[in-house]
Amino acid sequence: MLSKTTDDATPTATPSWQEQALCAQTGPEFFFPEPGGSVNEAKQLCLACEGRTACLEYALANDERFGVWGGLSEKERLRLRRR
């Protein structure tokens, strides 16, 4: 899980959805695969997660450009932002 910091490098509170998210039970490599790697399994796990919507909103609000967030890949989030 990624944690956000303020300008003075003080960690901010972890959003409650992150603490209970299914991704917290897997390693980050699952959601941040090597270039050319598949994100299908990560997206399937996201579909079963109750925090999926909050995760996607977080990723869009914080301009997360890498990995699977809220069930969407980088390219899918970019297309969503452009709409």
Coordinates of N, CA and C in Angstrom, one line a residue:
M1 N 0.8 -1.2 0.0 CA 0.0 0.0 0.0 C 0.9 1.2 0.0
L2 N 0.4 2.2 -0.7 CA 1.1 3.5 -0.7 C 0.6 4.4 0.3
S3 N 1.4 5.1 1.0 CA 0.9 6.1 1.9 C 1.3 7.5 1.5
K4 N 0.5 8.4 1.6 CA 0.7 9.8 1.1 C 1.4 10.5 2.2
T5 N 2.3 11.5 1.9 CA 2.9 12.3 2.9 C 2.6 13.8 2.5
T6 N 2.8 14.6 3.6 CA 2.6 16.0 3.4 C 3.9 16.6 2.9
D7 N 4.0 17.9 2.6 CA 5.2 18.5 2.2 C 6.3 18.4 3.1
D8 N 6.0 18.3 4.4 CA 7.1 18.2 5.4 C 7.4 16.7 5.7
A9 N 7.0 15.8 4.8 CA 7.3 14.4 4.9 C 6.6 13.7 6.1
T10 N 5.6 14.3 6.7 CA 4.9 13.7 7.7 C 3.8 12.8 7.1
P11 N 3.7 11.5 7.4 CA 2.7 10.7 6.8 C 1.3 11.1 7.3
T12 N 0.4 11.1 6.3 CA -1.0 11.4 6.7 C -1.7 10.2 7.0
A13 N -2.9 10.3 7.5 CA -3.7 9.1 7.9 C -4.0 8.2 6.7
T14 N -3.9 6.9 6.9 CA -4.3 6.0 5.9 C -5.8 6.0 5.7
P15 N -6.3 6.2 4.5 CA -7.8 6.1 4.3 C -8.3 4.8 4.8
S16 N -9.5 4.8 5.4 CA -10.0 3.6 6.0 C -10.2 2.5 5.0
W17 N -10.5 2.8 3.8 CA -10.7 1.7 2.8 C -9.4 1.0 2.5
Q18 N -8.3 1.6 2.6 CA -7.0 0.9 2.4 C -6.7 -0.1 3.5
E19 N -7.2 0.1 4.7 CA -6.9 -0.9 5.8 C -7.7 -2.1 5.6
Q20 N -8.9 -2.1 4.9 CA -9.7 -3.2 4.8 C -9.7 -3.8 3.3
A21 N -9.0 -3.1 2.4 CA -9.0 -3.5 1.0 C -8.3 -4.9 0.8
L22 N -8.8 -5.6 -0.1 CA -8.3 -6.9 -0.4 C -6.8 -6.9 -0.9
C23 N -6.5 -5.8 -1.5 CA -5.1 -5.6 -2.0 C -4.1 -5.6 -0.8
A24 N -4.6 -5.3 0.4 CA -3.7 -5.2 1.5 C -3.2 -6.6 1.9
Q25 N -3.8 -7.6 1.4 CA -3.5 -9.0 1.6 C -2.6 -9.6 0.6
T26 N -2.2 -8.8 -0.4 CA -1.3 -9.3 -1.5 C -0.1 -8.4 -1.6
G27 N 0.9 -8.8 -2.3 CA 2.1 -8.0 -2.5 C 1.9 -6.9 -3.6
P28 N 2.6 -5.8 -3.5 CA 2.4 -4.7 -4.5 C 2.7 -5.1 -5.9
E29 N 3.6 -6.1 -6.1 CA 3.9 -6.6 -7.5 C 2.7 -7.1 -8.2
F30 N 1.7 -7.5 -7.5 CA 0.4 -8.0 -8.1 C -0.3 -6.8 -8.7
F31 N -0.3 -5.6 -8.2 CA -1.0 -4.5 -8.7 C 0.0 -3.5 -9.5
F32 N 1.3 -3.8 -9.4 CA 2.3 -3.0 -10.1 C 3.2 -4.0 -10.9
P33 N 2.6 -4.7 -11.9 CA 3.4 -5.7 -12.6 C 4.5 -5.0 -13.4
E34 N 5.5 -5.9 -13.8 CA 6.6 -5.4 -14.7 C 5.9 -5.0 -16.0
P35 N 6.6 -4.2 -16.8 CA 6.1 -3.8 -18.1 C 5.8 -5.1 -18.9
G36 N 4.6 -5.1 -19.5 CA 4.2 -6.2 -20.3 C 3.5 -7.3 -19.5
G37 N 3.5 -7.2 -18.2 CA 2.9 -8.2 -17.3 C 1.3 -8.0 -17.3
S38 N 0.7 -9.0 -16.9 CA -0.8 -9.0 -16.9 C -1.3 -8.4 -15.7
V39 N -2.4 -7.6 -15.8 CA -3.1 -7.0 -14.7 C -4.5 -7.7 -14.5
N40 N -4.8 -8.7 -15.2 CA -6.1 -9.4 -15.1 C -6.4 -9.9 -13.8
E41 N -5.5 -10.6 -13.1 CA -5.8 -11.1 -11.8 C -6.0 -10.0 -10.8
A42 N -5.2 -8.9 -10.9 CA -5.4 -7.8 -9.9 C -6.8 -7.2 -10.2
K43 N -7.2 -7.0 -11.4 CA -8.5 -6.5 -11.7 C -9.6 -7.3 -11.2
Q44 N -9.5 -8.6 -11.3 CA -10.5 -9.6 -10.7 C -10.6 -9.4 -9.2
L45 N -9.5 -9.3 -8.5 CA -9.5 -9.1 -7.1 C -10.2 -7.7 -6.8
C46 N -9.9 -6.7 -7.5 CA -10.6 -5.4 -7.3 C -12.1 -5.5 -7.4
L47 N -12.6 -6.3 -8.4 CA -14.0 -6.4 -8.6 C -14.7 -7.0 -7.4
A48 N -14.0 -7.8 -6.6 CA -14.6 -8.4 -5.4 C -14.4 -7.5 -4.1
C49 N -13.7 -6.4 -4.2 CA -13.4 -5.6 -3.1 C -14.4 -4.5 -2.9
E50 N -14.8 -4.4 -1.6 CA -15.8 -3.3 -1.2 C -15.2 -1.9 -1.3
G51 N -13.9 -1.8 -1.3 CA -13.3 -0.5 -1.4 C -13.0 0.0 -2.8
R52 N -13.4 -0.7 -3.8 CA -13.1 -0.5 -5.1 C -13.4 1.0 -5.6
T53 N -14.6 1.4 -5.3 CA -15.0 2.8 -5.7 C -14.1 3.9 -5.0
A54 N -13.9 3.7 -3.7 CA -13.1 4.7 -3.0 C -11.7 4.6 -3.5
C55 N -11.2 3.5 -3.8 CA -9.8 3.3 -4.4 C -9.7 4.1 -5.7
L56 N -10.6 3.9 -6.6 CA -10.6 4.5 -7.9 C -10.7 6.1 -7.7
E57 N -11.6 6.5 -6.8 CA -11.7 8.0 -6.6 C -10.4 8.5 -6.0
Y58 N -9.7 7.8 -5.1 CA -8.4 8.2 -4.6 C -7.4 8.3 -5.7
A59 N -7.3 7.3 -6.6 CA -6.4 7.3 -7.6 C -6.6 8.5 -8.6
L60 N -7.8 8.7 -8.9 CA -8.1 9.9 -9.8 C -7.8 11.2 -9.2
A61 N -8.2 11.3 -7.9 CA -7.9 12.6 -7.2 C -6.4 12.9 -7.0
N62 N -5.6 11.8 -6.8 CA -4.2 11.9 -6.5 C -3.3 11.7 -7.8
D63 N -3.9 11.6 -8.9 CA -3.2 11.4 -10.2 C -2.3 10.2 -10.1
E64 N -2.7 9.1 -9.6 CA -1.9 7.9 -9.6 C -1.7 7.4 -11.0
R65 N -0.5 7.3 -11.5 CA -0.3 7.0 -12.9 C 0.2 5.6 -13.1
F66 N 0.5 4.9 -12.1 CA 1.0 3.5 -12.3 C 0.1 2.5 -11.5
G67 N 0.1 1.3 -12.0 CA -0.6 0.2 -11.3 C -2.1 0.2 -11.5
V68 N -2.7 -0.8 -10.9 CA -4.1 -1.0 -10.9 C -4.7 -0.4 -9.7
W69 N -5.7 0.5 -9.9 CA -6.4 1.2 -8.8 C -7.9 1.1 -9.1
G70 N -8.6 0.7 -8.1 CA -10.1 0.6 -8.3 C -10.5 -0.3 -9.5
G71 N -9.7 -1.2 -9.8 CA -10.0 -2.1 -10.9 C -9.7 -1.7 -12.3
L72 N -9.0 -0.5 -12.4 CA -8.6 0.0 -13.7 C -7.1 0.1 -13.8
S73 N -6.6 -0.1 -15.0 CA -5.2 0.0 -15.3 C -4.9 1.5 -15.6
E74 N -3.6 1.7 -15.8 CA -3.2 3.1 -16.1 C -3.9 3.7 -17.3
K75 N -3.9 2.9 -18.4 CA -4.5 3.3 -19.6 C -6.0 3.6 -19.5
E76 N -6.7 2.7 -18.7 CA -8.1 2.8 -18.5 C -8.4 4.1 -17.7
R77 N -7.6 4.4 -16.7 CA -7.8 5.6 -15.9 C -7.6 6.8 -16.7
L78 N -6.6 6.8 -17.6 CA -6.3 7.9 -18.5 C -7.5 8.2 -19.4
R79 N -8.0 7.1 -20.0 CA -9.2 7.3 -20.8 C -10.4 7.9 -20.0
L80 N -10.5 7.4 -18.8 CA -11.6 8.0 -17.9 C -11.4 9.4 -17.6
R81 N -10.2 9.9 -17.4 CA -9.9 11.3 -17.1 C -10.2 12.2 -18.3
R82 N -10.0 11.6 -19.5 CA -10.2 12.4 -20.7 C -11.6 12.6 -21.1
R83 N -12.5 11.8 -20.5 CA -14.0 12.0 -20.8 C -14.5 13.2 -20.2

